[in-house]
Amino acid sequence: MERKGSVVVEGIAAGAVCFLNLDYETRLQRYVKEDAEREKEKYEKARTSAGEDLCSLLQNREDLTESEVEILEAHQLLMEDISFQDAISDYMEKGESAPEAVLKAVSDFKAMFDEIDDEYLRERQKDIIDVGNRFLRKLLGMKEFSIEGENVVLCAKDIEPSLMASLSEKQVKAVLLENGSKTSHAVIIAKSKGFVTMVGVSLNPEEISEGENVIVDANQGVIYLNPSEKEMENYRELAKKQEEQKKYLAERAKLPARTRDGKNVTVAANISGEQDMEKALSLGCEGVGLFRTEFLFMDREELPGEEQQFLAYREVAEKAEGNLCIIRTLDIGGDKHCSALGLSPEENPFLGFRAIRICLAKKEMFKIQLRAIYRAGVYGKVGIMIPMVSSLSEILETKKLAEEVKEELLAEKIPFAKDVPLGIMVETPSASIMAPVFARHVDFFSIGTNDLVQYTLAVDRGNQSVGYLYDYFNPAVLHSIYRIVTSAHEAGIWAGMCGEMAGDKLALPFLLALGMDELSMSPSQAPGIKEQIRNMDSSGINLDEILSLTDAGEVREYLKKC
Ligand code: PEP
Ligand code: MG
């Protein structure tokens, strides 16, 4: 049986299906309710089993951080809490099923916590929700999420970027998502991990069961469920070719990216943690063009302190073999959540309290990050990059804070690097329009096409239903990029790109004709892009002709011929 999907990370892989199924609603609809006594029995069984899970997690304490232990212990207490248990029992006596009773009791307790003024106590409602979910998973026959074995094809409706970041490359080979797009952060992380990925795919557990095999051909956009021996044979052949090509490119990855007519382009890595550095270097990346530091802040109870950040940045700087590592300051917001910041949900998160806006409102937190970066600069070349800049005042305020931080470090006699370049992501239309002005105040520009496209074209980068409009080959975007690069060069600063467009081979003729100084991408793309640059002659590319085209389709056709 075949299914189709939209390719977001190319390649071919095969493995056993694993459902990341947190869809309570479907399971609830299918739940068979019995009489109150029976529901109570089922509930007690679920509670005992959830309690046993917690005990065994706590027995392996050496695998847990201190705050994880605290949370699990709080969950144990809540599982025994009389008023919580009474509330669940009352609902079952009134005729609710066990899962409905849990949901209603959790909702009552949550409402009670909402009323509390104390922020710490209000935060505890998360524990009630977590414990309720533990009971529900037992009652609805859902497994705790864990991946077993190797060669796994993970299937999910949605996946949090932080969960994607925690998946192991040794286990997961491919990811199939119902929602998502090329530039949703979960997919960007999947790409950096080398997971073959498709979106717009909803596999039904009725047509394929957990553990059964699929082939994911994300070159053709086809998924083969329970493949035949012939399909497997075909797959093995294609996978072999893919491996050979990867090996060939990896062997040449460290050669410089110089065009036939002698133009050099720095090919750098997009990383989301120090753990990505080794792979980036082995695949020929020349430094880091984008360190997405928000991944140090996500999925944790407390914000990372100066020391923790310093150690992460220092490790990246030390490993970079003397190349520049650009550390982007915190870019939380949009589809990246940070519970430790305690922000309220927003109607329009991509247009809301995000990135530099949060940092300038929480200056103490921002200064800690800046201190850690300046200190790491002693151990290698680092740069600071501000995300989502939309006005000059944000640049000036950041520079003022940076000066304050340096003065404080000096007074405290803590070693730090004095000359750390400070640049901005150009990813909002206002930054593009104001590029000639902004360029006079910063040391470099890096174009964030993922956001620049969504803000320029008014198309949500993660919304699949408007995905057909999301296109960096749209001439409006090309003109914006042209303006940014020209403004940078006129002001005597360098211009790079760290959005997904930088790793697209089809875009290369345009980017080289513009004279882009640096391209930063997911490390797995670097060998192929460097090879393509080496095979190109940029002198023959006519930039004016590309900029005269009026439609994305025409642009693509033109670039294919370059
Ligand atoms: C971008 O917007 O292009 C970018 C590189 O940053 P992010 O994807 O993290 O928003
Ligand atoms: Mg961005």
XYZ file of C-alpha atoms and ligand atoms in Angstrom:
573
model
C 0.000 0.000 0.000
C 1.299 3.482 -0.835
C 0.688 6.859 0.767
C 1.793 10.293 -0.392
C 3.200 13.204 1.606
C 5.052 16.502 1.209
C 8.801 16.140 1.334
C 10.553 18.424 3.778
C 13.844 16.573 4.273
C 14.897 14.491 1.263
C 16.314 10.992 1.380
C 15.219 7.410 1.691
C 14.863 5.317 4.841
C 13.074 2.237 6.093
C 12.115 1.105 9.550
C 9.475 0.107 12.049
C 6.588 2.483 12.742
C 6.390 4.086 16.175
C 3.386 6.298 16.911
C 3.896 9.338 19.081
C 0.278 9.288 19.936
C -0.893 11.833 22.432
C -4.282 12.192 20.848
C -6.453 11.746 23.921
C -9.626 12.816 22.158
C -9.790 9.917 19.694
C -8.979 7.453 22.449
C -11.576 9.002 24.743
C -14.251 8.676 22.074
C -13.437 4.985 21.767
C -13.379 4.347 25.543
C -16.081 1.921 26.687
C -17.725 3.160 29.892
C -18.970 0.597 32.430
C -20.850 0.946 35.746
C -19.444 3.135 38.533
C -17.931 0.220 40.502
C -16.103 -1.085 37.449
C -14.883 2.418 36.545
C -13.498 2.786 40.077
C -11.695 -0.523 39.768
C -10.180 0.488 36.448
C -9.133 3.811 37.960
C -7.448 2.174 40.973
C -5.564 -0.170 38.677
C -4.401 2.794 36.554
C -3.339 4.731 39.671
C -1.321 1.805 41.031
C 0.371 1.236 37.705
C 1.182 4.970 37.275
C 2.608 4.973 40.818
C 4.809 1.968 39.975
C 6.117 3.781 36.884
C 7.123 6.746 39.037
C 8.878 4.469 41.562
C 10.898 2.773 38.878
C 11.823 6.128 37.312
C 13.017 7.358 40.704
C 14.996 4.192 41.279
C 17.221 5.162 38.339
C 18.056 8.508 39.874
C 21.508 8.724 38.333
C 19.819 9.357 34.946
C 17.806 12.293 36.344
C 18.654 15.892 37.119
C 17.889 17.278 40.569
C 14.853 19.192 39.321
C 13.508 16.097 37.530
C 13.709 14.171 40.808
C 11.847 17.000 42.586
C 9.080 16.954 39.979
C 8.644 13.201 40.116
C 8.499 13.284 43.913
C 5.855 16.010 43.746
C 3.886 13.777 41.359
C 4.097 10.898 43.848
C 2.618 13.096 46.577
C -0.165 14.289 44.302
C -1.095 10.730 43.390
C -1.863 10.174 47.076
C -3.515 13.570 47.682
C -6.863 12.908 49.385
C -8.765 15.901 48.005
C -7.648 15.166 44.436
C -8.582 11.488 44.797
C -11.958 12.375 46.384
C -12.755 14.712 43.522
C -12.072 11.953 40.966
C -14.123 9.459 42.983
C -17.059 11.882 43.302
C -17.217 12.304 39.553
C -17.229 8.525 39.017
C -20.056 8.162 41.534
C -22.005 10.762 39.570
C -21.747 8.483 36.536
C -18.670 9.783 34.712
C -16.243 7.311 33.176
C -12.844 7.054 34.894
C -10.995 9.131 32.257
C -13.739 11.799 32.205
C -13.631 11.928 36.011
C -9.865 12.493 35.908
C -10.229 15.227 33.273
C -12.953 17.010 35.259
C -11.063 16.832 38.561
C -7.903 18.152 36.880
C -9.888 20.979 35.341
C -11.424 21.920 38.752
C -8.017 21.948 40.411
C -6.527 23.903 37.545
C -9.248 26.549 37.912
C -8.515 26.755 41.642
C -4.794 27.267 40.989
C -5.583 29.945 38.384
C -7.086 32.062 41.163
C -3.915 31.956 43.251
C -1.796 35.092 43.254
C 1.485 33.387 44.021
C 3.279 32.610 40.740
C 5.144 29.617 42.196
C 1.961 27.971 43.419
C 0.174 28.786 40.170
C 2.933 26.968 38.322
C 2.134 23.829 40.353
C -0.978 23.323 38.253
C 1.385 21.802 35.703
C 2.006 18.956 38.142
C -1.736 18.304 38.466
C -2.034 18.206 34.675
C 0.968 15.874 34.395
C -0.369 13.493 37.029
C -3.812 13.547 35.384
C -2.142 12.679 32.076
C -0.296 9.793 33.678
C -3.634 8.363 34.861
C -5.233 8.983 31.481
C -2.485 7.249 29.557
C -2.984 4.170 31.699
C -6.772 4.256 31.400
C -6.683 4.771 27.656
C -4.016 2.132 27.067
C -1.414 4.606 25.837
C 2.246 3.858 26.341
C 4.621 6.329 28.025
C 6.628 7.769 25.151
C 9.868 5.940 24.679
C 11.543 4.611 21.590
C 12.805 1.080 21.520
C 15.238 -0.427 19.068
C 16.862 1.082 15.997
C 15.579 1.993 12.527
C 12.448 3.680 13.787
C 10.028 5.697 11.653
C 8.355 8.089 14.050
C 4.770 9.095 13.199
C 3.023 11.978 14.938
C 0.454 14.685 14.471
C 2.823 17.373 15.680
C 6.047 17.320 17.544
C 7.539 19.939 19.866
C 10.935 21.217 18.645
C 12.461 20.327 22.014
C 11.191 16.729 21.798
C 12.572 16.446 18.264
C 15.913 17.723 19.584
C 15.973 14.953 22.191
C 15.524 12.093 19.676
C 18.520 9.915 18.960
C 19.963 9.667 15.443
C 20.922 6.085 16.282
C 17.268 5.134 16.698
C 15.186 7.387 14.465
C 15.667 7.204 10.693
C 12.580 9.003 9.435
C 9.773 11.203 10.717
C 6.231 11.433 9.321
C 4.152 14.346 10.565
C 0.547 15.290 9.990
C 1.283 18.988 10.512
C 4.406 21.026 9.916
C 6.326 22.599 7.081
C 9.870 23.002 5.773
C 10.533 25.869 8.125
C 8.691 24.828 11.268
C 11.325 24.505 13.966
C 10.618 20.828 14.600
C 11.388 20.110 10.928
C 14.520 22.283 10.977
C 15.771 20.162 13.881
C 14.787 16.940 12.065
C 16.886 18.097 9.119
C 19.906 18.851 11.293
C 19.640 15.366 12.755
C 19.489 13.830 9.303
C 15.979 12.368 9.704
C 14.284 11.803 6.347
C 11.049 13.755 6.870
C 7.633 14.221 5.265
C 4.645 16.268 6.417
C 0.957 16.124 5.542
C 0.986 12.415 6.384
C -1.518 10.873 8.745
C -1.016 7.172 9.150
C -3.899 5.500 10.829
C -3.061 2.850 13.443
C -5.830 0.798 11.797
C -3.920 0.543 8.499
C -0.482 0.048 9.981
C 0.357 -1.123 13.482
C 3.151 -0.095 15.769
C 6.298 -2.060 14.880
C 5.323 -2.830 11.278
C 7.651 -1.769 8.481
C 7.481 1.192 6.111
C 9.754 2.620 3.468
C 9.891 6.404 3.398
C 10.989 7.589 -0.019
C 11.324 11.310 0.530
C 12.890 11.778 -2.863
C 9.619 10.871 -4.560
C 7.238 11.768 -1.683
C 5.938 8.208 -1.304
C 5.551 5.968 1.744
C 5.240 2.193 1.260
C 3.314 0.495 4.076
C 4.286 -3.120 4.794
C 6.467 -3.171 1.653
C 6.707 -6.202 -0.586
C 10.026 -7.984 -1.092
C 10.349 -6.279 -4.493
C 9.839 -2.838 -2.949
C 12.397 -3.675 -0.258
C 14.893 -4.721 -2.918
C 14.371 -1.467 -4.748
C 14.781 0.409 -1.467
C 18.057 -1.347 -0.632
C 19.469 -0.366 -4.008
C 18.476 3.296 -3.628
C 19.725 3.406 -0.027
C 23.056 1.988 -1.178
C 23.383 4.704 -3.840
C 22.459 7.355 -1.263
C 25.156 6.069 1.100
C 27.772 6.028 -1.683
C 26.936 9.609 -2.653
C 27.084 10.715 1.005
C 30.436 9.017 1.424
C 31.833 10.652 -1.717
C 30.696 14.113 -0.582
C 31.901 13.566 2.988
C 35.395 12.727 1.715
C 35.504 16.055 -0.135
C 33.684 18.045 2.565
C 36.754 19.773 3.934
C 37.796 21.248 0.590
C 37.068 24.979 0.426
C 33.925 26.284 -1.255
C 35.522 28.236 -4.108
C 33.793 28.741 -7.443
C 35.594 27.988 -10.708
C 36.087 31.728 -11.177
C 37.728 32.004 -7.747
C 34.978 33.343 -5.461
C 35.156 32.079 -1.878
C 32.065 31.513 0.213
C 32.179 30.554 3.880
C 29.909 27.567 4.497
C 29.003 27.503 8.188
C 26.756 25.413 10.429
C 23.394 26.006 12.033
C 23.489 24.263 15.394
C 21.190 24.024 18.380
C 23.728 22.936 20.971
C 27.341 22.064 21.606
C 26.498 18.421 20.840
C 26.117 19.330 17.127
C 29.685 20.604 16.735
C 31.459 17.368 16.010
C 29.121 16.489 13.156
C 29.357 20.051 11.795
C 33.145 19.911 11.675
C 33.300 16.432 10.191
C 30.980 17.595 7.401
C 33.270 20.481 6.498
C 31.455 23.411 8.119
C 33.712 26.409 8.601
C 32.498 27.665 11.960
C 28.971 28.364 13.119
C 26.698 30.840 11.365
C 23.786 30.314 13.730
C 23.772 28.838 17.202
C 20.076 28.652 18.171
C 20.665 29.154 21.888
C 16.969 28.910 22.779
C 17.350 25.130 22.913
C 19.354 25.614 26.123
C 16.290 27.346 27.576
C 13.501 25.022 26.436
C 12.028 21.999 28.162
C 13.389 22.822 31.571
C 11.982 24.133 34.817
C 14.556 26.890 35.350
C 16.412 29.259 33.056
C 20.030 28.244 32.444
C 22.461 30.268 34.550
C 25.534 32.168 33.362
C 27.901 29.299 34.122
C 25.876 26.731 32.222
C 25.556 29.003 29.196
C 29.225 29.963 29.355
C 30.278 26.294 29.290
C 28.072 25.560 26.269
C 29.297 28.597 24.285
C 32.894 27.971 25.298
C 32.753 24.378 24.085
C 31.437 25.498 20.701
C 34.069 28.260 20.415
C 36.890 25.933 21.430
C 35.915 23.239 18.961
C 35.525 25.592 15.997
C 39.185 25.389 14.875
C 39.649 29.162 14.932
C 36.538 29.859 12.838
C 33.887 32.352 13.845
C 30.927 31.051 15.897
C 27.890 33.257 15.793
C 25.828 32.902 18.909
C 22.288 34.099 18.416
C 20.712 35.531 21.530
C 17.526 33.960 22.824
C 14.804 33.599 20.193
C 11.869 32.256 22.193
C 8.343 32.796 20.903
C 6.500 31.753 17.755
C 6.613 27.947 17.789
C 9.377 27.751 20.406
C 8.144 27.612 23.985
C 9.999 28.125 27.202
C 7.951 27.238 30.269
C 10.645 28.575 32.600
C 9.848 32.086 31.322
C 6.197 31.746 32.378
C 4.837 33.667 29.378
C 1.117 33.787 28.673
C -0.210 32.194 25.479
C -0.785 34.675 22.638
C -3.240 34.948 19.749
C -0.482 35.729 17.243
C 2.749 34.389 18.709
C 4.875 35.016 15.601
C 3.899 38.690 15.722
C 4.061 38.944 19.464
C 6.397 38.808 22.392
C 9.340 37.078 20.760
C 13.145 37.089 20.626
C 14.799 40.494 21.201
C 11.472 41.886 22.427
C 11.548 39.439 25.353
C 15.253 40.005 25.998
C 14.913 43.777 26.194
C 11.953 43.402 28.556
C 13.919 40.984 30.757
C 17.250 42.763 30.835
C 18.735 40.839 33.757
C 18.202 37.583 31.910
C 19.600 39.106 28.700
C 22.704 40.398 30.472
C 23.430 36.914 31.813
C 23.461 35.586 28.264
C 25.641 38.438 27.005
C 28.101 37.911 29.875
C 28.346 34.212 29.041
C 29.054 34.995 25.372
C 31.734 37.608 26.102
C 33.402 35.191 28.520
C 33.314 32.353 25.972
C 35.032 34.689 23.493
C 38.292 34.161 25.400
C 38.348 30.542 24.156
C 37.663 31.068 20.449
C 36.153 33.523 17.966
C 32.543 34.328 18.810
C 30.001 36.783 17.442
C 26.700 37.991 18.888
C 23.614 38.022 16.695
C 20.269 39.592 17.607
C 17.136 37.931 16.244
C 13.939 39.527 14.959
C 15.178 43.101 14.949
C 12.533 45.477 13.671
C 13.796 48.864 14.810
C 17.075 50.709 15.269
C 16.344 51.264 18.952
C 16.608 47.494 19.555
C 20.127 47.515 18.128
C 21.148 50.585 20.118
C 19.690 49.269 23.357
C 21.452 45.926 22.909
C 24.744 47.663 22.213
C 24.307 49.735 25.362
C 23.652 46.604 27.416
C 26.681 44.934 25.831
C 28.859 47.880 26.933
C 27.450 47.654 30.467
C 28.184 43.938 30.569
C 31.774 44.497 29.466
C 32.307 47.196 32.101
C 30.919 44.921 34.794
C 33.126 41.997 33.744
C 36.129 44.320 33.758
C 35.300 45.596 37.233
C 34.839 42.002 38.445
C 38.170 41.036 36.874
C 36.541 38.210 34.929
C 38.301 37.465 31.628
C 36.275 38.270 28.507
C 36.822 39.042 24.815
C 36.670 42.765 24.091
C 36.175 42.689 20.351
C 33.192 40.494 19.735
C 31.413 41.381 16.480
C 27.748 42.218 16.946
C 25.353 41.644 14.085
C 21.671 41.161 13.421
C 19.399 38.675 11.769
C 17.638 40.460 8.953
C 14.321 38.690 8.966
C 11.621 41.342 9.194
C 10.470 43.576 6.328
C 11.284 46.660 8.412
C 14.886 45.502 8.876
C 15.155 44.907 5.144
C 13.729 48.351 4.303
C 15.964 50.017 6.875
C 19.010 47.894 5.980
C 21.117 50.874 4.757
C 20.653 52.542 8.171
C 21.010 49.422 10.321
C 24.177 48.435 8.427
C 25.946 51.515 9.791
C 25.435 50.268 13.371
C 26.362 46.582 13.222
C 29.264 44.349 12.147
C 27.339 41.911 9.958
C 23.957 40.887 8.608
C 22.645 37.340 8.463
C 19.468 36.887 6.483
C 16.855 34.732 8.176
C 14.775 33.686 5.207
C 12.512 31.437 7.287
C 11.004 34.467 8.954
C 11.696 36.993 6.209
C 9.489 34.966 3.849
C 6.642 34.612 6.322
C 6.652 38.288 7.289
C 7.169 39.597 3.736
C 4.491 37.412 2.160
C 2.152 37.327 5.184
C 2.248 33.505 5.181
C 2.533 31.557 8.426
C 5.747 29.505 8.113
C 4.256 26.511 9.938
C 0.820 26.388 8.351
C 0.620 23.695 5.753
C -2.614 24.946 4.224
C -0.926 28.145 3.027
C 2.355 26.368 2.327
C 1.858 26.820 -1.434
C 2.352 30.574 -0.913
C 5.443 30.222 1.234
C 8.249 30.577 -1.286
C 11.646 32.242 -1.079
C 11.744 32.364 -4.883
C 8.887 34.853 -4.804
C 10.383 37.961 -6.515
C 9.341 40.142 -3.561
C 11.642 38.087 -1.352
C 14.470 38.129 -3.916
C 14.313 41.926 -4.133
C 14.323 42.161 -0.354
C 17.424 39.943 -0.157
C 19.109 41.984 -2.894
C 18.478 45.172 -0.915
C 19.891 43.653 2.286
C 23.107 42.343 0.709
C 23.730 45.524 -1.299
C 23.179 47.700 1.785
C 25.612 45.568 3.797
C 28.331 45.781 1.164
C 27.851 49.514 0.630
C 28.341 50.000 4.381
C 31.447 47.790 4.305
C 30.077 44.897 6.385
C 29.630 41.258 5.385
C 26.327 39.583 4.599
C 25.418 35.972 5.236
C 22.305 33.866 5.226
C 21.200 31.328 7.837
C 17.606 30.622 6.777
C 16.766 27.390 4.956
C 17.271 29.046 1.556
C 21.036 29.003 2.222
C 21.050 25.215 1.920
C 19.015 25.024 -1.284
C 21.141 24.134 -4.327
C 18.659 25.757 -6.679
C 19.108 29.113 -4.918
C 22.909 29.039 -5.226
C 23.272 30.870 -8.588
C 21.251 33.797 -7.200
C 23.126 33.848 -3.885
C 26.535 33.694 -5.574
C 25.621 36.381 -8.098
C 24.683 38.602 -5.168
C 28.120 38.102 -3.656
C 26.880 36.511 -0.473
C 29.856 36.166 1.895
C 28.611 33.342 4.077
C 25.966 30.614 3.904
C 24.989 28.826 7.076
C 22.951 25.621 7.043
C 22.158 22.341 8.628
C 25.539 20.502 8.673
C 24.200 17.562 6.679
C 23.673 19.908 3.710
C 27.141 21.447 3.770
C 29.058 18.794 1.754
C 26.557 18.925 -1.141
C 26.411 22.724 -1.200
C 30.199 23.045 -1.095
C 30.550 20.584 -3.972
C 27.995 22.510 -6.019
C 29.797 25.812 -5.356
C 33.069 24.254 -6.546
C 31.362 23.254 -9.798
C 29.940 26.704 -10.491
C 31.169 29.698 -12.429
C 29.539 32.756 -10.926
C 30.730 35.147 -13.603
C 28.132 33.896 -16.064
C 25.091 34.489 -13.840
C 23.045 37.524 -14.760
C 21.627 39.026 -11.580
C 19.628 41.688 -13.404
C 17.852 39.028 -15.413
C 16.918 37.072 -12.263
C 15.624 40.259 -10.625
C 13.560 41.134 -13.694
C 11.443 37.954 -13.356
C 7.987 38.469 -11.947
C 6.890 35.067 -10.756
C 8.392 32.357 -8.485
C 7.812 29.661 -11.118
C 9.760 31.657 -13.709
C 12.570 32.176 -11.200
C 12.822 28.433 -10.584
C 12.887 27.657 -14.311
C 15.576 30.284 -14.880
C 17.751 29.036 -11.994
C 17.511 25.427 -13.177
C 19.239 26.501 -16.360
C 22.083 28.368 -14.601
C 15.217 32.338 10.060
O 14.203 32.917 10.480
O 15.495 32.232 8.860
C 16.156 31.705 11.017
C 17.282 31.196 10.604
O 15.803 31.630 12.317
P 14.673 30.688 12.911
O 14.365 29.646 11.888
O 15.238 30.091 14.155
O 13.531 31.609 13.177
Mg 13.996 33.562 12.490
